[in-house]
Amino acid sequence: MDTLAIMGDSLTSGTEYEAARTIWNGAVTSRPLAVLRCATVADVQAGIRSAQDKGIALSVRGGGHDWAGRALADGGLTLDLSPMRQVSVDPATAVATVAGGATAADAAAAAQRAGLVAVTGTAGSVGMAGLTLGGGYGPLSGRFGLAADNLLSADVVLADGTLVTADEEHDPELLWALRGGGGNFGVVTTMRIQLHAVPAILAGMIMFPFDVLPELEESLLRSPDELTVQAGFVTAPTGEPVLFAAPTWCGDPETGSKVLRRLTELGEPLAAQVGPTTMTEQLAQIDAMFPAGRHVEIGSRTVTALDRTVQEVLLDAARARTSPLSAISLHSLHGAAARVPADATAFRNRTPHLMVETIAVWEPGDPAEDQHRAWVRGTDRLPGGYPNLLGPGDVERTAAVFGPNADRLRAAKKRYDPDLVFHAPGRL
């Protein structure tokens, strides 16, 4: 590639190039022809135009956390937004202006300094833009909705290189598509998100025997808005798989203490630690559990209840895990997130449900790689999925998840990216 035709810091080899093409999932070996480190909107515009002029694939790297490696364009041009990590907060309006390469941890830290909280996912190293555009389940969703529901506006570079602002008054159709339709319509260089004030955050981790699983349904799907519980299966220090419940309460601390105490009484806990915390601390704990560099494969499904069939599938999968690093996580959509009309955003599934995330994790060089990948398919009997986590081969399942919103998304794709320049999670 003639790198002189591209503005900014373009990398084609060397130590910096290797660092730029290294993402969270160490199993991804894609090698872009060039990585353009974008520090400005002009860099993004130049990169998009150059890729199209030369007829090569284009990808966008924010946090680099997509397990399938779609942040990297193998043999093409990757726009690396990591130099664009600025986050500023207006305390008067409780609005954060978030650059396209900022992570969830960046947004949470800036909000915390202003005495506010940002609606993020569960991991701090995830790109805030990618999380938001795909929907964004998280520990505050019960009270404040998904990350996508808190997107107020976005500055987007389209496939023809033009910069537009999508908000409720200017290009509301693009804003609708960005709220859950993935990064399929352009490169978000800046977005503005709603922040919130909460009296306190109480959170922690409770370990239970497997037989407590049915008792968790009420807390997962029908708890007060202030309480969002993530649950699932991890490996205990003893080496045995255990059921976990990770509650987050954002509200009155006295009421929250009582609610969390009742949660610990659902069964005989193997271990329990809950108390005051911050969003930045929570995100850092998950990052420590799933550090970058390990090999990963992820599957996702959605269920509306913990009925006998779902319990059987989950328990069988937990017992059959092929790596002690692997986990199953149940992300709850309830409360405020479930009261958004199904057609109000591209993210359609607003029926209270659990998103089942099956995460196979193993160390590089593990000879059982094929077995670890096959283990993820153990939950294939369950329906649905989460477009942000579905793999490149899940096009039909992705379309089914979007339901009637799929046709509207296809129309938006045709309008904003008719030449199919962008290929992000949630692609139809």
JSON list of N, CA and C in Angstrom, two decimals, residues 95-144:
[
{"chain": "A", "resi": 95, "resn": "VAL", "atom": "N", "xyz": [-23.97, 14.81, 30.94]},
{"chain": "A", "resi": 95, "resn": "VAL", "atom": "CA", "xyz": [-23.71, 14.25, 29.61]},
{"chain": "A", "resi": 95, "resn": "VAL", "atom": "C", "xyz": [-22.20, 14.11, 29.43]},
{"chain": "A", "resi": 96, "resn": "ALA", "atom": "N", "xyz": [-21.77, 12.96, 28.95]},
{"chain": "A", "resi": 96, "resn": "ALA", "atom": "CA", "xyz": [-20.36, 12.73, 28.66]},
{"chain": "A", "resi": 96, "resn": "ALA", "atom": "C", "xyz": [-20.16, 12.74, 27.15]},
{"chain": "A", "resi": 97, "resn": "THR", "atom": "N", "xyz": [-19.10, 13.40, 26.70]},
{"chain": "A", "resi": 97, "resn": "THR", "atom": "CA", "xyz": [-18.69, 13.37, 25.30]},
{"chain": "A", "resi": 97, "resn": "THR", "atom": "C", "xyz": [-17.53, 12.39, 25.22]},
{"chain": "A", "resi": 98, "resn": "VAL", "atom": "N", "xyz": [-17.73, 11.30, 24.48]},
{"chain": "A", "resi": 98, "resn": "VAL", "atom": "CA", "xyz": [-16.82, 10.15, 24.49]},
{"chain": "A", "resi": 98, "resn": "VAL", "atom": "C", "xyz": [-16.23, 9.97, 23.10]},
{"chain": "A", "resi": 99, "resn": "ALA", "atom": "N", "xyz": [-14.91, 10.00, 23.00]},
{"chain": "A", "resi": 99, "resn": "ALA", "atom": "CA", "xyz": [-14.24, 9.79, 21.72]},
{"chain": "A", "resi": 99, "resn": "ALA", "atom": "C", "xyz": [-14.35, 8.32, 21.30]},
{"chain": "A", "resi": 100, "resn": "GLY", "atom": "N", "xyz": [-14.22, 8.09, 20.00]},
{"chain": "A", "resi": 100, "resn": "GLY", "atom": "CA", "xyz": [-14.49, 6.78, 19.43]},
{"chain": "A", "resi": 100, "resn": "GLY", "atom": "C", "xyz": [-13.62, 5.65, 19.92]},
{"chain": "A", "resi": 101, "resn": "GLY", "atom": "N", "xyz": [-12.43, 5.95, 20.44]},
{"chain": "A", "resi": 101, "resn": "GLY", "atom": "CA", "xyz": [-11.54, 4.90, 20.91]},
{"chain": "A", "resi": 101, "resn": "GLY", "atom": "C", "xyz": [-11.55, 4.70, 22.41]},
{"chain": "A", "resi": 102, "resn": "ALA", "atom": "N", "xyz": [-12.38, 5.43, 23.12]},
{"chain": "A", "resi": 102, "resn": "ALA", "atom": "CA", "xyz": [-12.44, 5.33, 24.58]},
{"chain": "A", "resi": 102, "resn": "ALA", "atom": "C", "xyz": [-13.02, 3.99, 25.01]},
{"chain": "A", "resi": 103, "resn": "THR", "atom": "N", "xyz": [-12.54, 3.48, 26.12]},
{"chain": "A", "resi": 103, "resn": "THR", "atom": "CA", "xyz": [-13.05, 2.23, 26.66]},
{"chain": "A", "resi": 103, "resn": "THR", "atom": "C", "xyz": [-14.14, 2.50, 27.69]},
{"chain": "A", "resi": 104, "resn": "ALA", "atom": "N", "xyz": [-14.81, 1.43, 28.10]},
{"chain": "A", "resi": 104, "resn": "ALA", "atom": "CA", "xyz": [-15.81, 1.55, 29.16]},
{"chain": "A", "resi": 104, "resn": "ALA", "atom": "C", "xyz": [-15.16, 2.06, 30.44]},
{"chain": "A", "resi": 105, "resn": "ALA", "atom": "N", "xyz": [-13.93, 1.63, 30.71]},
{"chain": "A", "resi": 105, "resn": "ALA", "atom": "CA", "xyz": [-13.23, 2.11, 31.90]},
{"chain": "A", "resi": 105, "resn": "ALA", "atom": "C", "xyz": [-12.95, 3.61, 31.82]},
{"chain": "A", "resi": 106, "resn": "ASP", "atom": "N", "xyz": [-12.62, 4.09, 30.63]},
{"chain": "A", "resi": 106, "resn": "ASP", "atom": "CA", "xyz": [-12.40, 5.54, 30.45]},
{"chain": "A", "resi": 106, "resn": "ASP", "atom": "C", "xyz": [-13.68, 6.31, 30.77]},
{"chain": "A", "resi": 107, "resn": "ALA", "atom": "N", "xyz": [-14.81, 5.84, 30.25]},
{"chain": "A", "resi": 107, "resn": "ALA", "atom": "CA", "xyz": [-16.08, 6.53, 30.47]},
{"chain": "A", "resi": 107, "resn": "ALA", "atom": "C", "xyz": [-16.48, 6.47, 31.94]},
{"chain": "A", "resi": 108, "resn": "ALA", "atom": "N", "xyz": [-16.31, 5.30, 32.56]},
{"chain": "A", "resi": 108, "resn": "ALA", "atom": "CA", "xyz": [-16.69, 5.15, 33.96]},
{"chain": "A", "resi": 108, "resn": "ALA", "atom": "C", "xyz": [-15.84, 6.03, 34.86]},
{"chain": "A", "resi": 109, "resn": "ALA", "atom": "N", "xyz": [-14.55, 6.13, 34.57]},
{"chain": "A", "resi": 109, "resn": "ALA", "atom": "CA", "xyz": [-13.65, 6.94, 35.40]},
{"chain": "A", "resi": 109, "resn": "ALA", "atom": "C", "xyz": [-14.00, 8.42, 35.28]},
{"chain": "A", "resi": 110, "resn": "ALA", "atom": "N", "xyz": [-14.27, 8.88, 34.08]},
{"chain": "A", "resi": 110, "resn": "ALA", "atom": "CA", "xyz": [-14.63, 10.29, 33.89]},
{"chain": "A", "resi": 110, "resn": "ALA", "atom": "C", "xyz": [-15.94, 10.62, 34.60]},
{"chain": "A", "resi": 111, "resn": "ALA", "atom": "N", "xyz": [-16.92, 9.71, 34.49]},
{"chain": "A", "resi": 111, "resn": "ALA", "atom": "CA", "xyz": [-18.19, 9.92, 35.17]},
{"chain": "A", "resi": 111, "resn": "ALA", "atom": "C", "xyz": [-18.00, 9.95, 36.68]},
{"chain": "A", "resi": 112, "resn": "GLN", "atom": "N", "xyz": [-17.19, 9.04, 37.17]},
{"chain": "A", "resi": 112, "resn": "GLN", "atom": "CA", "xyz": [-16.97, 8.94, 38.62]},
{"chain": "A", "resi": 112, "resn": "GLN", "atom": "C", "xyz": [-16.34, 10.22, 39.17]},
{"chain": "A", "resi": 113, "resn": "ARG", "atom": "N", "xyz": [-15.42, 10.80, 38.42]},
{"chain": "A", "resi": 113, "resn": "ARG", "atom": "CA", "xyz": [-14.78, 12.05, 38.88]},
{"chain": "A", "resi": 113, "resn": "ARG", "atom": "C", "xyz": [-15.81, 13.18, 39.00]},
{"chain": "A", "resi": 114, "resn": "ALA", "atom": "N", "xyz": [-16.90, 13.08, 38.24]},
{"chain": "A", "resi": 114, "resn": "ALA", "atom": "CA", "xyz": [-17.95, 14.10, 38.31]},
{"chain": "A", "resi": 114, "resn": "ALA", "atom": "C", "xyz": [-19.07, 13.71, 39.27]},
{"chain": "A", "resi": 115, "resn": "GLY", "atom": "N", "xyz": [-18.88, 12.61, 40.00]},
{"chain": "A", "resi": 115, "resn": "GLY", "atom": "CA", "xyz": [-19.91, 12.17, 40.94]},
{"chain": "A", "resi": 115, "resn": "GLY", "atom": "C", "xyz": [-21.08, 11.49, 40.27]},
{"chain": "A", "resi": 116, "resn": "LEU", "atom": "N", "xyz": [-20.86, 10.92, 39.08]},
{"chain": "A", "resi": 116, "resn": "LEU", "atom": "CA", "xyz": [-21.92, 10.30, 38.30]},
{"chain": "A", "resi": 116, "resn": "LEU", "atom": "C", "xyz": [-21.52, 8.88, 37.90]},
{"chain": "A", "resi": 117, "resn": "VAL", "atom": "N", "xyz": [-22.44, 8.17, 37.25]},
{"chain": "A", "resi": 117, "resn": "VAL", "atom": "CA", "xyz": [-22.12, 6.85, 36.73]},
{"chain": "A", "resi": 117, "resn": "VAL", "atom": "C", "xyz": [-22.48, 6.79, 35.25]},
{"chain": "A", "resi": 118, "resn": "ALA", "atom": "N", "xyz": [-21.70, 6.00, 34.51]},
{"chain": "A", "resi": 118, "resn": "ALA", "atom": "CA", "xyz": [-21.98, 5.73, 33.10]},
{"chain": "A", "resi": 118, "resn": "ALA", "atom": "C", "xyz": [-22.54, 4.33, 32.98]},
{"chain": "A", "resi": 119, "resn": "VAL", "atom": "N", "xyz": [-23.48, 4.14, 32.07]},
{"chain": "A", "resi": 119, "resn": "VAL", "atom": "CA", "xyz": [-24.05, 2.82, 31.81]},
{"chain": "A", "resi": 119, "resn": "VAL", "atom": "C", "xyz": [-23.10, 2.09, 30.87]},
{"chain": "A", "resi": 120, "resn": "THR", "atom": "N", "xyz": [-22.39, 1.12, 31.40]},
{"chain": "A", "resi": 120, "resn": "THR", "atom": "CA", "xyz": [-21.40, 0.37, 30.63]},
{"chain": "A", "resi": 120, "resn": "THR", "atom": "C", "xyz": [-21.77, -1.11, 30.63]},
{"chain": "A", "resi": 121, "resn": "GLY", "atom": "N", "xyz": [-20.90, -1.91, 30.02]},
{"chain": "A", "resi": 121, "resn": "GLY", "atom": "CA", "xyz": [-21.03, -3.35, 30.14]},
{"chain": "A", "resi": 121, "resn": "GLY", "atom": "C", "xyz": [-20.34, -3.82, 31.40]},
{"chain": "A", "resi": 122, "resn": "THR", "atom": "N", "xyz": [-19.86, -5.05, 31.38]},
{"chain": "A", "resi": 122, "resn": "THR", "atom": "CA", "xyz": [-19.26, -5.62, 32.59]},
{"chain": "A", "resi": 122, "resn": "THR", "atom": "C", "xyz": [-17.74, -5.55, 32.61]},
{"chain": "A", "resi": 123, "resn": "ALA", "atom": "N", "xyz": [-17.10, -5.28, 31.47]},
{"chain": "A", "resi": 123, "resn": "ALA", "atom": "CA", "xyz": [-15.63, -5.25, 31.39]},
{"chain": "A", "resi": 123, "resn": "ALA", "atom": "C", "xyz": [-15.15, -3.86, 31.01]},
{"chain": "A", "resi": 124, "resn": "GLY", "atom": "N", "xyz": [-14.08, -3.41, 31.65]},
{"chain": "A", "resi": 124, "resn": "GLY", "atom": "CA", "xyz": [-13.58, -2.07, 31.41]},
{"chain": "A", "resi": 124, "resn": "GLY", "atom": "C", "xyz": [-12.81, -1.90, 30.12]},
{"chain": "A", "resi": 125, "resn": "SER", "atom": "N", "xyz": [-12.18, -2.96, 29.63]},
{"chain": "A", "resi": 125, "resn": "SER", "atom": "CA", "xyz": [-11.34, -2.83, 28.44]},
{"chain": "A", "resi": 125, "resn": "SER", "atom": "C", "xyz": [-12.12, -2.85, 27.14]},
{"chain": "A", "resi": 126, "resn": "VAL", "atom": "N", "xyz": [-13.42, -3.08, 27.21]},
{"chain": "A", "resi": 126, "resn": "VAL", "atom": "CA", "xyz": [-14.27, -3.07, 26.01]},
{"chain": "A", "resi": 126, "resn": "VAL", "atom": "C", "xyz": [-14.42, -1.64, 25.49]},
{"chain": "A", "resi": 127, "resn": "GLY", "atom": "N", "xyz": [-14.37, -1.47, 24.18]},
{"chain": "A", "resi": 127, "resn": "GLY", "atom": "CA", "xyz": [-14.58, -0.15, 23.59]},
{"chain": "A", "resi": 127, "resn": "GLY", "atom": "C", "xyz": [-16.00, 0.34, 23.88]},
{"chain": "A", "resi": 128, "resn": "MET", "atom": "N", "xyz": [-16.10, 1.58, 24.34]},
{"chain": "A", "resi": 128, "resn": "MET", "atom": "CA", "xyz": [-17.42, 2.10, 24.72]},
{"chain": "A", "resi": 128, "resn": "MET", "atom": "C", "xyz": [-18.32, 2.25, 23.50]},
{"chain": "A", "resi": 129, "resn": "ALA", "atom": "N", "xyz": [-17.77, 2.64, 22.38]},
{"chain": "A", "resi": 129, "resn": "ALA", "atom": "CA", "xyz": [-18.59, 2.81, 21.18]},
{"chain": "A", "resi": 129, "resn": "ALA", "atom": "C", "xyz": [-19.12, 1.48, 20.69]},
{"chain": "A", "resi": 130, "resn": "GLY", "atom": "N", "xyz": [-18.25, 0.48, 20.58]},
{"chain": "A", "resi": 130, "resn": "GLY", "atom": "CA", "xyz": [-18.69, -0.83, 20.11]},
{"chain": "A", "resi": 130, "resn": "GLY", "atom": "C", "xyz": [-19.74, -1.44, 21.01]},
{"chain": "A", "resi": 131, "resn": "LEU", "atom": "N", "xyz": [-19.53, -1.33, 22.32]},
{"chain": "A", "resi": 131, "resn": "LEU", "atom": "CA", "xyz": [-20.51, -1.83, 23.29]},
{"chain": "A", "resi": 131, "resn": "LEU", "atom": "C", "xyz": [-21.86, -1.16, 23.08]},
{"chain": "A", "resi": 132, "resn": "THR", "atom": "N", "xyz": [-21.85, 0.17, 22.98]},
{"chain": "A", "resi": 132, "resn": "THR", "atom": "CA", "xyz": [-23.08, 0.94, 22.87]},
{"chain": "A", "resi": 132, "resn": "THR", "atom": "C", "xyz": [-23.81, 0.65, 21.56]},
{"chain": "A", "resi": 133, "resn": "LEU", "atom": "N", "xyz": [-23.08, 0.60, 20.45]},
{"chain": "A", "resi": 133, "resn": "LEU", "atom": "CA", "xyz": [-23.71, 0.38, 19.16]},
{"chain": "A", "resi": 133, "resn": "LEU", "atom": "C", "xyz": [-24.35, -1.00, 19.07]},
{"chain": "A", "resi": 134, "resn": "GLY", "atom": "N", "xyz": [-23.83, -1.95, 19.83]},
{"chain": "A", "resi": 134, "resn": "GLY", "atom": "CA", "xyz": [-24.37, -3.31, 19.78]},
{"chain": "A", "resi": 134, "resn": "GLY", "atom": "C", "xyz": [-25.49, -3.56, 20.76]},
{"chain": "A", "resi": 135, "resn": "GLY", "atom": "N", "xyz": [-25.77, -2.63, 21.64]},
{"chain": "A", "resi": 135, "resn": "GLY", "atom": "CA", "xyz": [-26.81, -2.82, 22.66]},
{"chain": "A", "resi": 135, "resn": "GLY", "atom": "C", "xyz": [-26.26, -2.51, 24.03]},
{"chain": "A", "resi": 136, "resn": "GLY", "atom": "N", "xyz": [-25.46, -3.43, 24.59]},
{"chain": "A", "resi": 136, "resn": "GLY", "atom": "CA", "xyz": [-24.75, -3.15, 25.82]},
{"chain": "A", "resi": 136, "resn": "GLY", "atom": "C", "xyz": [-25.48, -3.53, 27.10]},
{"chain": "A", "resi": 137, "resn": "TYR", "atom": "N", "xyz": [-25.55, -4.85, 27.39]},
{"chain": "A", "resi": 137, "resn": "TYR", "atom": "CA", "xyz": [-26.02, -5.30, 28.69]},
{"chain": "A", "resi": 137, "resn": "TYR", "atom": "C", "xyz": [-25.00, -4.88, 29.75]},
{"chain": "A", "resi": 138, "resn": "GLY", "atom": "N", "xyz": [-25.48, -4.58, 30.96]},
{"chain": "A", "resi": 138, "resn": "GLY", "atom": "CA", "xyz": [-24.53, -4.20, 32.00]},
{"chain": "A", "resi": 138, "resn": "GLY", "atom": "C", "xyz": [-25.17, -4.15, 33.37]},
{"chain": "A", "resi": 139, "resn": "PRO", "atom": "N", "xyz": [-24.38, -3.88, 34.39]},
{"chain": "A", "resi": 139, "resn": "PRO", "atom": "CA", "xyz": [-24.87, -3.95, 35.78]},
{"chain": "A", "resi": 139, "resn": "PRO", "atom": "C", "xyz": [-25.84, -2.85, 36.18]},
{"chain": "A", "resi": 140, "resn": "LEU", "atom": "N", "xyz": [-26.01, -1.82, 35.35]},
{"chain": "A", "resi": 140, "resn": "LEU", "atom": "CA", "xyz": [-26.96, -0.75, 35.66]},
{"chain": "A", "resi": 140, "resn": "LEU", "atom": "C", "xyz": [-28.18, -0.77, 34.75]},
{"chain": "A", "resi": 141, "resn": "SER", "atom": "N", "xyz": [-28.31, -1.81, 33.93]},
{"chain": "A", "resi": 141, "resn": "SER", "atom": "CA", "xyz": [-29.36, -1.83, 32.90]},
{"chain": "A", "resi": 141, "resn": "SER", "atom": "C", "xyz": [-30.77, -1.86, 33.48]},
{"chain": "A", "resi": 142, "resn": "GLY", "atom": "N", "xyz": [-30.95, -2.49, 34.63]},
{"chain": "A", "resi": 142, "resn": "GLY", "atom": "CA", "xyz": [-32.28, -2.55, 35.21]},
{"chain": "A", "resi": 142, "resn": "GLY", "atom": "C", "xyz": [-32.84, -1.19, 35.52]},
{"chain": "A", "resi": 143, "resn": "ARG", "atom": "N", "xyz": [-31.98, -0.28, 35.94]},
{"chain": "A", "resi": 143, "resn": "ARG", "atom": "CA", "xyz": [-32.45, 1.06, 36.29]},
{"chain": "A", "resi": 143, "resn": "ARG", "atom": "C", "xyz": [-32.36, 2.05, 35.14]},
{"chain": "A", "resi": 144, "resn": "PHE", "atom": "N", "xyz": [-31.33, 1.94, 34.30]},
{"chain": "A", "resi": 144, "resn": "PHE", "atom": "CA", "xyz": [-31.09, 2.97, 33.29]},
{"chain": "A", "resi": 144, "resn": "PHE", "atom": "C", "xyz": [-31.12, 2.46, 31.86]}
]
